mmCIF file of C-alpha atoms in Angstrom:
data_model
loop_
_atom_site.group_PDB
_atom_site.id
_atom_site.type_symbol
_atom_site.label_atom_id
_atom_site.label_comp_id
_atom_site.label_asym_id
_atom_site.label_seq_id
_atom_site.Cartn_x
_atom_site.Cartn_y
_atom_site.Cartn_z
ATOM 1 C CA MET A 12 6.552 35.291 -11.881
ATOM 2 C CA SER A 13 3.546 35.320 -9.587
ATOM 3 C CA ALA A 14 3.645 33.374 -6.330
ATOM 4 C CA TYR A 15 0.736 31.296 -7.406
ATOM 5 C CA VAL A 16 2.513 29.961 -10.479
ATOM 6 C CA GLN A 17 5.649 29.325 -8.329
ATOM 7 C CA SER A 18 3.577 27.237 -6.082
ATOM 8 C CA LEU A 19 2.167 25.103 -9.121
ATOM 9 C CA LEU A 20 5.768 24.525 -10.298
ATOM 10 C CA GLY A 21 6.798 23.617 -6.824
ATOM 11 C CA ILE A 22 4.082 21.050 -6.702
ATOM 12 C CA LEU A 23 5.123 19.818 -10.118
ATOM 13 C CA ILE A 24 8.793 19.303 -9.169
ATOM 14 C CA SER A 25 8.089 17.635 -5.854
ATOM 15 C CA ALA A 26 5.479 15.369 -7.234
ATOM 16 C CA ILE A 27 7.558 14.031 -10.139
ATOM 17 C CA ILE A 28 11.068 13.990 -8.611
ATOM 18 C CA SER A 29 11.845 15.010 -5.075
ATOM 19 C CA GLU A 30 8.850 13.476 -3.464
ATOM 20 C CA ASN A 31 8.195 10.775 -6.131
ATOM 21 C CA PHE A 32 4.941 8.960 -5.372
ATOM 22 C CA ILE A 33 6.372 5.397 -5.345
ATOM 23 C CA LEU A 34 9.996 5.676 -4.495
ATOM 24 C CA VAL A 35 9.761 8.322 -1.754
ATOM 25 C CA LYS A 36 6.175 8.230 -0.551
ATOM 26 C CA PHE A 37 5.331 4.530 -1.057
ATOM 27 C CA TYR A 38 1.987 5.078 -2.716
ATOM 28 C CA GLY A 39 0.883 2.493 -5.213
ATOM 29 C CA ILE A 40 3.629 -0.121 -4.547
ATOM 30 C CA CYS A 41 1.228 -3.035 -5.616
ATOM 31 C CA PRO A 42 0.900 -2.003 -9.276
ATOM 32 C CA PHE A 43 4.521 -0.987 -9.140
ATOM 33 C CA MET A 44 5.540 -4.519 -8.393
ATOM 34 C CA GLY A 45 2.732 -6.355 -10.201
ATOM 35 C CA VAL A 46 2.719 -4.627 -13.628
ATOM 36 C CA SER A 47 6.485 -3.899 -14.091
ATOM 37 C CA LYS A 48 7.650 -6.946 -15.906
ATOM 38 C CA LYS A 49 7.664 -5.296 -19.411
ATOM 39 C CA THR A 50 8.376 -1.591 -20.196
ATOM 40 C CA ASP A 51 5.344 -1.231 -22.526
ATOM 41 C CA THR A 52 2.762 -2.563 -20.133
ATOM 42 C CA ALA A 53 4.333 -0.376 -17.329
ATOM 43 C CA LEU A 54 3.983 2.583 -19.668
ATOM 44 C CA GLY A 55 0.279 1.588 -20.238
ATOM 45 C CA MET A 56 -0.450 1.258 -16.500
ATOM 46 C CA GLY A 57 1.420 4.586 -15.849
ATOM 47 C CA MET A 58 -0.753 6.408 -18.430
ATOM 48 C CA ALA A 59 -3.897 4.953 -17.059
ATOM 49 C CA VAL A 60 -3.021 5.929 -13.518
ATOM 50 C CA THR A 61 -1.999 9.449 -14.529
ATOM 51 C CA PHE A 62 -5.313 9.856 -16.302
ATOM 52 C CA VAL A 63 -7.441 8.625 -13.403
ATOM 53 C CA MET A 64 -5.455 10.572 -10.815
ATOM 54 C CA GLY A 65 -6.089 13.793 -12.699
ATOM 55 C CA ILE A 66 -9.782 13.230 -12.882
ATOM 56 C CA ALA A 67 -9.987 11.790 -9.359
ATOM 57 C CA SER A 68 -8.341 14.833 -7.880
ATOM 58 C CA ALA A 69 -10.723 17.157 -9.529
ATOM 59 C CA ALA A 70 -13.800 15.061 -8.662
ATOM 60 C CA CYS A 71 -12.659 14.562 -4.991
ATOM 61 C CA TRP A 72 -11.918 18.137 -4.691
ATOM 62 C CA ALA A 73 -15.363 18.952 -5.795
ATOM 63 C CA VAL A 74 -17.056 16.425 -3.595
ATOM 64 C CA ASP A 75 -14.989 17.690 -0.601
ATOM 65 C CA ASN A 76 -15.355 21.414 -0.972
ATOM 66 C CA LEU A 77 -18.956 21.517 -2.521
ATOM 67 C CA ILE A 78 -20.586 18.753 -0.435
ATOM 68 C CA LEU A 79 -18.570 17.541 2.608
ATOM 69 C CA ILE A 80 -17.238 20.765 3.961
ATOM 70 C CA PRO A 81 -20.403 22.801 3.700
ATOM 71 C CA LEU A 82 -22.188 20.063 5.485
ATOM 72 C CA GLY A 83 -19.569 19.585 8.100
ATOM 73 C CA LEU A 84 -19.023 15.906 7.099
ATOM 74 C CA GLU A 85 -15.210 15.945 6.739
ATOM 75 C CA TYR A 86 -14.944 12.899 8.665
ATOM 76 C CA MET A 87 -16.628 11.066 5.758
ATOM 77 C CA GLN A 88 -13.756 11.882 3.468
ATOM 78 C CA THR A 89 -12.415 8.370 3.257
ATOM 79 C CA VAL A 90 -15.687 6.657 2.499
ATOM 80 C CA ALA A 91 -16.776 9.402 0.055
ATOM 81 C CA PHE A 92 -13.446 9.513 -1.777
ATOM 82 C CA ILE A 93 -13.176 5.778 -2.294
ATOM 83 C CA LEU A 94 -16.786 5.666 -3.566
ATOM 84 C CA VAL A 95 -16.026 8.663 -6.040
ATOM 85 C CA ILE A 96 -12.954 6.875 -7.257
ATOM 86 C CA ALA A 97 -14.691 3.523 -7.732
ATOM 87 C CA ALA A 98 -17.450 5.183 -9.582
ATOM 88 C CA LEU A 99 -15.086 7.298 -11.566
ATOM 89 C CA VAL A 100 -13.027 4.323 -12.705
ATOM 90 C CA GLN A 101 -16.197 2.574 -13.874
ATOM 91 C CA VAL A 102 -17.300 5.751 -15.787
ATOM 92 C CA VAL A 103 -14.056 6.281 -17.393
ATOM 93 C CA GLU A 104 -14.005 2.750 -18.430
ATOM 94 C CA MET A 105 -17.378 2.892 -19.982
ATOM 95 C CA PHE A 106 -16.670 6.176 -21.629
ATOM 96 C CA LEU A 107 -13.463 5.082 -23.189
ATOM 97 C CA LYS A 108 -14.983 1.856 -24.412
ATOM 98 C CA LYS A 109 -17.742 3.848 -26.280
ATOM 99 C CA PHE A 110 -15.861 6.931 -27.496
ATOM 100 C CA VAL A 111 -12.086 6.188 -27.572
ATOM 101 C CA PRO A 112 -11.857 2.445 -28.292
ATOM 102 C CA ALA A 113 -8.178 2.732 -29.270
ATOM 103 C CA LEU A 114 -7.224 4.113 -25.856
ATOM 104 C CA TYR A 115 -9.560 1.641 -24.119
ATOM 105 C CA GLN A 116 -7.767 -1.216 -25.982
ATOM 106 C CA ALA A 117 -4.488 0.122 -24.669
ATOM 107 C CA LEU A 118 -5.568 0.859 -21.068
ATOM 108 C CA GLY A 119 -8.296 -1.756 -20.784
ATOM 109 C CA ILE A 120 -7.009 -4.361 -18.350
ATOM 110 C CA TYR A 121 -5.373 -1.802 -16.082
ATOM 111 C CA LEU A 122 -8.326 0.315 -15.484
ATOM 112 C CA PRO A 123 -10.210 -1.832 -12.965
ATOM 113 C CA LEU A 124 -7.154 -2.428 -11.041
ATOM 114 C CA ILE A 125 -6.757 1.290 -10.339
ATOM 115 C CA THR A 126 -9.628 1.474 -7.887
ATOM 116 C CA THR A 127 -7.523 -0.242 -5.298
ATOM 117 C CA ASN A 128 -4.360 1.682 -6.168
ATOM 118 C CA CYS A 129 -3.484 3.645 -3.066
ATOM 119 C CA ALA A 130 -1.831 6.394 -5.072
ATOM 120 C CA VAL A 131 -5.316 7.482 -6.276
ATOM 121 C CA LEU A 132 -6.940 7.586 -2.879
ATOM 122 C CA GLY A 133 -3.689 8.962 -1.509
ATOM 123 C CA VAL A 134 -3.531 11.973 -3.783
ATOM 124 C CA ALA A 135 -7.226 12.801 -2.846
ATOM 125 C CA LEU A 136 -6.534 12.609 0.770
ATOM 126 C CA VAL A 137 -3.230 14.685 0.534
ATOM 127 C CA ASN A 138 -5.028 17.265 -1.538
ATOM 128 C CA ALA A 139 -7.698 17.617 1.117
ATOM 129 C CA GLN A 140 -5.088 17.719 4.006
ATOM 130 C CA ASN A 141 -3.000 20.236 2.402
ATOM 131 C CA GLY A 142 -5.993 22.402 1.505
ATOM 132 C CA TYR A 143 -4.904 22.712 -2.141
ATOM 133 C CA ASP A 144 -7.371 24.774 -4.328
ATOM 134 C CA PHE A 145 -8.883 23.202 -7.517
ATOM 135 C CA LEU A 146 -5.974 23.914 -9.857
ATOM 136 C CA GLN A 147 -3.311 22.905 -7.389
ATOM 137 C CA SER A 148 -5.240 19.669 -6.778
ATOM 138 C CA VAL A 149 -5.384 18.819 -10.457
ATOM 139 C CA VAL A 150 -1.745 19.628 -11.020
ATOM 140 C CA TYR A 151 -0.801 17.520 -7.941
ATOM 141 C CA GLY A 152 -2.838 14.627 -9.325
ATOM 142 C CA VAL A 153 -1.505 14.668 -12.904
ATOM 143 C CA THR A 154 2.138 15.277 -11.923
ATOM 144 C CA GLY A 155 1.996 12.662 -9.199
ATOM 145 C CA GLY A 156 0.733 10.308 -11.887
ATOM 146 C CA LEU A 157 3.648 11.374 -14.171
ATOM 147 C CA GLY A 158 6.023 10.708 -11.244
ATOM 148 C CA PHE A 159 4.339 7.149 -10.936
ATOM 149 C CA THR A 160 4.882 6.532 -14.756
ATOM 150 C CA LEU A 161 8.512 7.634 -14.493
ATOM 151 C CA ALA A 162 9.231 5.347 -11.669
ATOM 152 C CA ILE A 163 7.361 2.298 -13.060
ATOM 153 C CA VAL A 164 8.922 2.644 -16.533
ATOM 154 C CA LEU A 165 12.472 3.070 -15.162
ATOM 155 C CA PHE A 166 11.989 0.051 -12.764
ATOM 156 C CA ALA A 167 10.434 -2.092 -15.582
ATOM 157 C CA SER A 168 13.499 -1.554 -17.795
ATOM 158 C CA VAL A 169 15.811 -2.492 -14.847
ATOM 159 C CA ARG A 170 13.568 -5.524 -14.062
ATOM 160 C CA GLU A 171 13.768 -6.856 -17.693
ATOM 161 C CA ARG A 172 17.377 -7.405 -16.989
ATOM 162 C CA THR A 173 17.376 -8.560 -13.321
ATOM 163 C CA ASP A 174 14.980 -11.321 -14.211
ATOM 164 C CA LYS A 175 17.398 -13.024 -16.369
ATOM 165 C CA SER A 176 20.296 -12.734 -14.059
ATOM 166 C CA ASP A 177 21.785 -15.223 -11.776
ATOM 167 C CA CYS A 178 21.188 -14.972 -8.028
ATOM 168 C CA PRO A 179 20.675 -17.077 -4.883
ATOM 169 C CA LYS A 180 17.559 -19.123 -5.181
ATOM 170 C CA SER A 181 15.597 -17.561 -2.249
ATOM 171 C CA PHE A 182 16.207 -14.180 -3.863
ATOM 172 C CA GLU A 183 14.677 -14.945 -7.221
ATOM 173 C CA GLY A 184 11.686 -13.069 -8.397
ATOM 174 C CA PHE A 185 10.024 -10.724 -5.991
ATOM 175 C CA PRO A 186 12.941 -10.154 -3.391
ATOM 176 C CA LEU A 187 15.414 -9.267 -6.048
ATOM 177 C CA ALA A 188 12.918 -6.871 -7.704
ATOM 178 C CA LEU A 189 12.570 -5.162 -4.270
ATOM 179 C CA ILE A 190 16.248 -4.757 -3.845
ATOM 180 C CA ALA A 191 16.455 -3.342 -7.395
ATOM 181 C CA ALA A 192 13.684 -0.953 -6.455
ATOM 182 C CA GLY A 193 15.692 -0.084 -3.265
ATOM 183 C CA LEU A 194 18.642 0.990 -5.416
ATOM 184 C CA LEU A 195 16.418 2.992 -7.610
ATOM 185 C CA ALA A 196 14.985 4.747 -4.486
ATOM 186 C CA MET A 197 18.541 5.417 -3.451
ATOM 187 C CA ALA A 198 19.121 7.229 -6.728
ATOM 188 C CA PHE A 199 15.942 9.304 -6.210
ATOM 189 C CA MET A 200 17.218 10.138 -2.575
ATOM 190 C CA GLY A 201 19.701 12.338 -4.415
ATOM 191 C CA PHE A 202 16.858 14.720 -5.391
ATOM 192 C CA SER A 203 15.562 15.096 -1.828
ATOM 193 C CA GLY A 204 15.437 18.618 -0.628
ATOM 194 C CA LEU A 205 15.571 19.840 -4.271
ATOM 195 C CA LYS A 206 13.751 23.236 -4.212
ATOM 196 C CA ILE A 207 13.926 25.535 -7.245
ATOM 197 C CA PHE A 208 12.278 28.437 -5.698
ATOM 198 C CA MET B 24 -9.987 -26.362 8.769
ATOM 199 C CA ASN B 25 -8.390 -26.745 12.175
ATOM 200 C CA LEU B 26 -7.126 -23.955 14.218
ATOM 201 C CA LYS B 27 -3.493 -24.980 14.382
ATOM 202 C CA GLN B 28 -3.252 -25.076 10.631
ATOM 203 C CA GLN B 29 -4.954 -21.678 10.196
ATOM 204 C CA PHE B 30 -2.590 -20.134 12.681
ATOM 205 C CA LYS B 31 0.467 -21.512 10.920
ATOM 206 C CA GLU B 32 -0.813 -20.328 7.576
ATOM 207 C CA GLY B 33 -1.409 -16.793 8.899
ATOM 208 C CA LEU B 34 1.933 -16.586 10.603
ATOM 209 C CA LEU B 35 4.232 -18.212 8.064
ATOM 210 C CA THR B 36 3.126 -20.337 5.233
ATOM 211 C CA LYS B 37 0.452 -17.906 3.891
ATOM 212 C CA ASN B 38 1.742 -14.873 5.672
ATOM 213 C CA PRO B 39 0.016 -11.933 3.942
ATOM 214 C CA VAL B 40 3.063 -9.807 3.633
ATOM 215 C CA LEU B 41 6.073 -12.319 3.279
ATOM 216 C CA VAL B 42 4.451 -14.993 1.166
ATOM 217 C CA GLN B 43 1.133 -13.576 -0.357
ATOM 218 C CA LEU B 44 3.001 -10.245 -1.049
ATOM 219 C CA LEU B 45 -0.002 -8.090 -0.255
ATOM 220 C CA GLY B 46 -0.180 -4.680 1.513
ATOM 221 C CA MET B 47 3.320 -3.645 0.624
ATOM 222 C CA CYS B 48 2.797 0.101 0.692
ATOM 223 C CA SER B 49 2.098 0.380 4.483
ATOM 224 C CA THR B 50 4.696 -2.341 5.302
ATOM 225 C CA MET B 51 7.434 -0.270 3.724
ATOM 226 C CA ALA B 52 6.230 3.227 4.501
ATOM 227 C CA ILE B 53 5.478 3.247 8.236
ATOM 228 C CA THR B 54 7.928 0.667 9.574
ATOM 229 C CA THR B 55 10.510 3.219 11.026
ATOM 230 C CA SER B 56 9.845 2.721 14.684
ATOM 231 C CA LEU B 57 8.414 -0.110 16.774
ATOM 232 C CA PHE B 58 5.523 2.087 17.965
ATOM 233 C CA ASN B 59 4.378 2.692 14.362
ATOM 234 C CA GLY B 60 4.564 -0.922 13.502
ATOM 235 C CA ILE B 61 2.489 -2.267 16.458
ATOM 236 C CA GLY B 62 -0.032 0.578 16.013
ATOM 237 C CA MET B 63 -0.482 -0.172 12.387
ATOM 238 C CA GLY B 64 -0.487 -3.838 12.860
ATOM 239 C CA LEU B 65 -3.192 -3.716 15.584
ATOM 240 C CA SER B 66 -5.315 -1.247 13.534
ATOM 241 C CA VAL B 67 -5.208 -3.515 10.532
ATOM 242 C CA THR B 68 -6.027 -6.629 12.624
ATOM 243 C CA ILE B 69 -9.045 -4.891 14.171
ATOM 244 C CA ILE B 70 -10.344 -3.673 10.860
ATOM 245 C CA LEU B 71 -9.704 -7.145 9.341
ATOM 246 C CA ILE B 72 -11.631 -9.079 11.977
ATOM 247 C CA CYS B 73 -14.605 -6.551 11.879
ATOM 248 C CA SER B 74 -14.850 -6.432 8.152
ATOM 249 C CA ASN B 75 -14.420 -10.256 7.854
ATOM 250 C CA VAL B 76 -17.228 -10.866 10.318
ATOM 251 C CA LEU B 77 -19.617 -8.365 8.773
ATOM 252 C CA ILE B 78 -18.927 -9.506 5.205
ATOM 253 C CA SER B 79 -19.197 -13.148 6.178
ATOM 254 C CA ALA B 80 -22.495 -12.327 7.977
ATOM 255 C CA LEU B 81 -23.871 -10.571 4.864
ATOM 256 C CA ARG B 82 -22.469 -13.021 2.317
ATOM 257 C CA LYS B 83 -25.852 -14.328 1.331
ATOM 258 C CA VAL B 84 -27.366 -10.849 1.049
ATOM 259 C CA ILE B 85 -24.878 -9.051 -1.060
ATOM 260 C CA PRO B 86 -25.628 -9.552 -4.807
ATOM 261 C CA ASN B 87 -22.623 -11.049 -6.621
ATOM 262 C CA GLN B 88 -22.281 -8.290 -9.214
ATOM 263 C CA ILE B 89 -21.681 -5.426 -6.838
ATOM 264 C CA ARG B 90 -19.825 -7.420 -4.096
ATOM 265 C CA ILE B 91 -16.456 -5.567 -4.536
ATOM 266 C CA ALA B 92 -18.136 -2.182 -4.123
ATOM 267 C CA ALA B 93 -20.081 -3.386 -1.054
ATOM 268 C CA TYR B 94 -17.005 -4.826 0.490
ATOM 269 C CA ILE B 95 -15.080 -1.478 -0.037
ATOM 270 C CA VAL B 96 -17.949 0.386 1.579
ATOM 271 C CA ILE B 97 -17.938 -1.919 4.619
ATOM 272 C CA ILE B 98 -14.098 -1.751 4.938
ATOM 273 C CA ALA B 99 -14.078 2.069 4.595
ATOM 274 C CA GLY B 100 -16.630 2.377 7.368
ATOM 275 C CA PHE B 101 -14.430 0.421 9.718
ATOM 276 C CA VAL B 102 -11.397 2.279 8.696
ATOM 277 C CA THR B 103 -13.083 5.648 9.379
ATOM 278 C CA ILE B 104 -14.022 4.306 12.941
ATOM 279 C CA VAL B 105 -10.484 3.297 13.713
ATOM 280 C CA ASP B 106 -9.144 6.529 12.235
ATOM 281 C CA LEU B 107 -11.347 8.634 14.366
ATOM 282 C CA CYS B 108 -10.580 6.531 17.540
ATOM 283 C CA LEU B 109 -6.800 7.009 16.941
ATOM 284 C CA GLN B 110 -7.169 10.681 16.433
ATOM 285 C CA ALA B 111 -9.108 10.865 19.708
ATOM 286 C CA PHE B 112 -7.085 8.517 21.874
ATOM 287 C CA LEU B 113 -3.749 8.152 20.294
ATOM 288 C CA PRO B 114 -2.965 11.424 18.661
ATOM 289 C CA ASP B 115 0.728 10.804 18.427
ATOM 290 C CA LEU B 116 0.251 7.580 16.569
ATOM 291 C CA SER B 117 -2.263 9.157 14.313
ATOM 292 C CA GLU B 118 0.145 11.884 13.475
ATOM 293 C CA SER B 119 3.035 9.601 12.637
ATOM 294 C CA LEU B 120 1.012 7.211 10.490
ATOM 295 C CA GLY B 121 -0.629 10.050 8.729
ATOM 296 C CA VAL B 122 -2.456 9.242 5.455
ATOM 297 C CA PHE B 123 -1.649 5.609 5.854
ATOM 298 C CA ILE B 124 -4.494 5.005 8.239
ATOM 299 C CA PRO B 125 -7.178 6.016 5.680
ATOM 300 C CA LEU B 126 -5.214 4.150 3.115
ATOM 301 C CA ILE B 127 -5.941 0.974 4.886
ATOM 302 C CA VAL B 128 -9.182 1.004 2.724
ATOM 303 C CA VAL B 129 -7.155 0.051 -0.298
ATOM 304 C CA ASN B 130 -4.862 -2.294 1.569
ATOM 305 C CA CYS B 131 -5.166 -5.452 -0.612
ATOM 306 C CA ILE B 132 -4.907 -7.761 2.520
ATOM 307 C CA ILE B 133 -8.424 -6.760 3.678
ATOM 308 C CA LEU B 134 -10.173 -6.837 0.409
ATOM 309 C CA GLY B 135 -8.232 -10.040 -0.406
ATOM 310 C CA ARG B 136 -9.331 -11.854 2.689
ATOM 311 C CA ALA B 137 -12.927 -10.555 2.185
ATOM 312 C CA GLU B 138 -12.980 -12.045 -1.377
ATOM 313 C CA ALA B 139 -10.954 -15.188 -0.745
ATOM 314 C CA PHE B 140 -12.279 -16.204 2.711
ATOM 315 C CA ALA B 141 -15.051 -14.309 4.344
ATOM 316 C CA SER B 142 -17.302 -14.457 1.316
ATOM 317 C CA LYS B 143 -17.270 -18.259 1.432
ATOM 318 C CA ASN B 144 -16.998 -19.149 5.137
ATOM 319 C CA GLY B 145 -19.046 -18.742 8.311
ATOM 320 C CA VAL B 146 -18.746 -15.978 10.773
ATOM 321 C CA VAL B 147 -16.590 -17.601 13.435
ATOM 322 C CA ALA B 148 -14.187 -19.008 10.916
ATOM 323 C CA SER B 149 -13.832 -15.621 9.237
ATOM 324 C CA ALA B 150 -13.261 -13.897 12.575
ATOM 325 C CA LEU B 151 -10.404 -16.374 13.262
ATOM 326 C CA ASP B 152 -9.053 -15.961 9.840
ATOM 327 C CA GLY B 153 -9.001 -12.187 10.272
ATOM 328 C CA LEU B 154 -7.204 -12.585 13.611
ATOM 329 C CA PHE B 155 -4.563 -14.860 12.297
ATOM 330 C CA GLN B 156 -3.934 -12.976 9.070
ATOM 331 C CA GLY B 157 -3.763 -9.830 11.113
ATOM 332 C CA ILE B 158 -1.239 -11.425 13.582
ATOM 333 C CA GLY B 159 0.757 -12.427 10.502
ATOM 334 C CA TYR B 160 0.719 -8.851 9.163
ATOM 335 C CA THR B 161 1.638 -7.414 12.563
ATOM 336 C CA VAL B 162 4.499 -9.891 13.036
ATOM 337 C CA ALA B 163 5.917 -8.959 9.605
ATOM 338 C CA LEU B 164 5.654 -5.234 10.530
ATOM 339 C CA ILE B 165 7.348 -5.710 13.868
ATOM 340 C CA ILE B 166 10.299 -7.638 12.324
ATOM 341 C CA MET B 167 10.647 -4.817 9.619
ATOM 342 C CA CYS B 168 10.553 -2.245 12.324
ATOM 343 C CA VAL B 169 13.061 -3.822 14.597
ATOM 344 C CA VAL B 170 15.506 -4.278 11.814
ATOM 345 C CA ARG B 171 15.191 -0.912 10.257
ATOM 346 C CA GLU B 172 15.186 0.966 13.599
ATOM 347 C CA PHE B 173 18.289 -0.942 14.789
ATOM 348 C CA LEU B 174 20.212 -0.287 11.584
ATOM 349 C CA GLY B 175 18.772 3.141 10.915
ATOM 350 C CA SER B 176 18.725 4.927 14.302
ATOM 351 C CA GLY B 177 20.535 2.356 16.418
ATOM 352 C CA THR B 178 17.558 2.119 18.933
ATOM 353 C CA PHE B 179 15.001 -0.525 19.991
ATOM 354 C CA GLY B 180 11.416 0.226 20.771
ATOM 355 C CA GLY B 181 11.231 3.862 19.436
ATOM 356 C CA GLY B 182 8.050 5.636 20.417
ATOM 357 C CA ILE B 183 7.245 3.395 23.440
ATOM 358 C CA LEU B 184 10.281 2.484 25.544
ATOM 359 C CA ASN B 185 12.453 5.060 27.338
ATOM 360 C CA GLY B 186 9.975 7.952 27.102
ATOM 361 C CA GLY B 187 9.674 7.553 23.477
ATOM 362 C CA GLU B 188 13.422 7.880 22.626
ATOM 363 C CA GLY B 189 13.767 4.060 22.501
ATOM 364 C CA ILE B 190 16.637 2.178 24.063
ATOM 365 C CA ARG B 191 19.960 3.046 22.448
ATOM 366 C CA ILE B 192 21.964 -0.051 21.229
ATOM 367 C CA LEU B 193 24.418 1.434 18.718
ATOM 368 C CA PRO B 194 26.250 4.584 19.666
ATOM 369 C CA GLU B 195 25.445 7.734 17.781
ATOM 370 C CA GLY B 196 26.957 8.195 14.387
ATOM 371 C CA VAL B 197 27.280 4.397 13.797
ATOM 372 C CA PRO B 198 23.643 3.692 12.293
ATOM 373 C CA ALA B 199 23.070 4.369 8.769
ATOM 374 C CA MET B 200 20.295 6.874 8.243
ATOM 375 C CA LEU B 201 19.644 5.248 4.890
ATOM 376 C CA MET B 202 17.738 2.404 6.643
ATOM 377 C CA VAL B 203 14.966 4.654 7.976
ATOM 378 C CA MET B 204 14.779 6.262 4.552
ATOM 379 C CA PRO B 205 12.595 4.673 1.886
ATOM 380 C CA VAL B 206 15.573 2.855 0.509
ATOM 381 C CA GLY B 207 15.867 0.871 3.723
ATOM 382 C CA GLY B 208 12.205 -0.188 3.343
ATOM 383 C CA PHE B 209 12.828 -1.819 -0.055
ATOM 384 C CA LEU B 210 16.054 -3.479 0.988
ATOM 385 C CA THR B 211 14.822 -4.831 4.353
ATOM 386 C CA LEU B 212 11.619 -6.160 2.833
ATOM 387 C CA GLY B 213 13.440 -7.763 -0.105
ATOM 388 C CA CYS B 214 15.805 -9.589 2.356
ATOM 389 C CA LEU B 215 12.879 -10.556 4.672
ATOM 390 C CA ILE B 216 10.841 -12.011 1.839
ATOM 391 C CA ALA B 217 13.950 -13.947 0.595
ATOM 392 C CA GLY B 218 14.306 -15.265 4.147
ATOM 393 C CA ALA B 219 10.711 -16.304 4.297
ATOM 394 C CA GLN B 220 10.930 -18.046 0.947
ATOM 395 C CA TRP B 221 13.950 -19.973 2.046
ATOM 396 C CA LEU B 222 12.201 -20.999 5.420
ATOM 397 C CA VAL B 223 8.965 -22.176 3.697
ATOM 398 C CA LYS B 224 11.048 -24.219 1.278
ATOM 399 C CA TYR B 225 13.169 -25.653 4.128
ATOM 400 C CA LEU B 226 10.066 -26.554 6.237
ATOM 401 C CA ASP B 227 8.394 -28.153 3.182
ATOM 402 C CA LYS B 228 11.415 -30.279 2.413
ATOM 403 C CA LYS B 229 11.716 -31.316 6.062
ATOM 404 C CA GLU B 230 7.963 -32.329 5.999
ATOM 405 C CA LYS B 231 8.559 -34.327 2.756
ATOM 406 C CA ALA B 232 11.510 -36.074 4.305
ATOM 407 C CA LYS B 233 9.552 -36.987 7.379
ATOM 408 C CA GLU B 234 6.767 -38.535 5.157
ATOM 409 C CA ALA B 235 9.200 -40.434 3.112
ATOM 410 C CA ALA B 236 10.760 -41.872 6.246
ATOM 411 C CA LYS B 237 7.441 -43.147 7.388
#
């Protein structure tokens, strides 16, 4: 197997499991906490994020390598990326509404929220920092999104149970959810250092 | 709104992290040493004050339909300024906070204050709101840092005191590494928010009892 394919597989494994976006790197905690009360809405959010992260990685890579770097404007990365992402989310929303109404119905309410999801901006910035090429960027974006989906769906199914359980009054709701997420993160710690190649 | 009230709200009863539950990502990700916490807290406070002032000054100019996009651009501008300053003057801090400095752009505290306060109030009030909310955020970060650093590495003031090593409180081998790992972030914040909820309820009850006594 060529070294390049190995590097792609390495990115895939680390983005989904050993460096999970939420539980290890802390990107995208807000939607993780906000939209994880039910498993199916969590799945919807995960799909929407994966979708946008894949496209955003590609678009930000293009903007970075074709516009910012040739012009020597790397310091504008943050501003440029957030604008690209905001515009992209808007375009994706309009496109889905027009051409894939079924998917729009499923993702609809989650799409606008994604602009301020730090996982999306985070993936674009990390791609630029690590100097990934186009394919690596897209793979990192999509698999990072899959990692996000995995974590949020697992967490939602835990939370459906913890919400009904008895606990000290001050811990009700959010604090208990955080503790549960902590235990989940502990499980994911077992994967740290996992390297296949 | 009077000053004392605003200060109390920023610090406790409407603390951005502990009560409004905003800006969780950075709160958990970077609070492994006191230096990180103070640096991040101050950066966010500065950006929050600047963006609050500018947004409040422009609140009558920005068209309502594109206000969110306009806010994000303003915030991103200030974040870039702070990011470049840190890279130039405090490279150590910039290194250890990493991608979480540019990610301040999508920190919901800043956009939240822009939308909820700066877009409706005058410049001075918005600046003060930014300052108090920023202090509330910084205090929450510092508490997180102190707890996690103490339990996780057994030191106090890592990154600043004692030549960056921090002052050792627990002997080596006693502290649980777990607490400086991501797990510790979730657990500490969970307990801290529970504590804050208890305190807010307690103060509320006390105030009501006082009023009833009158």
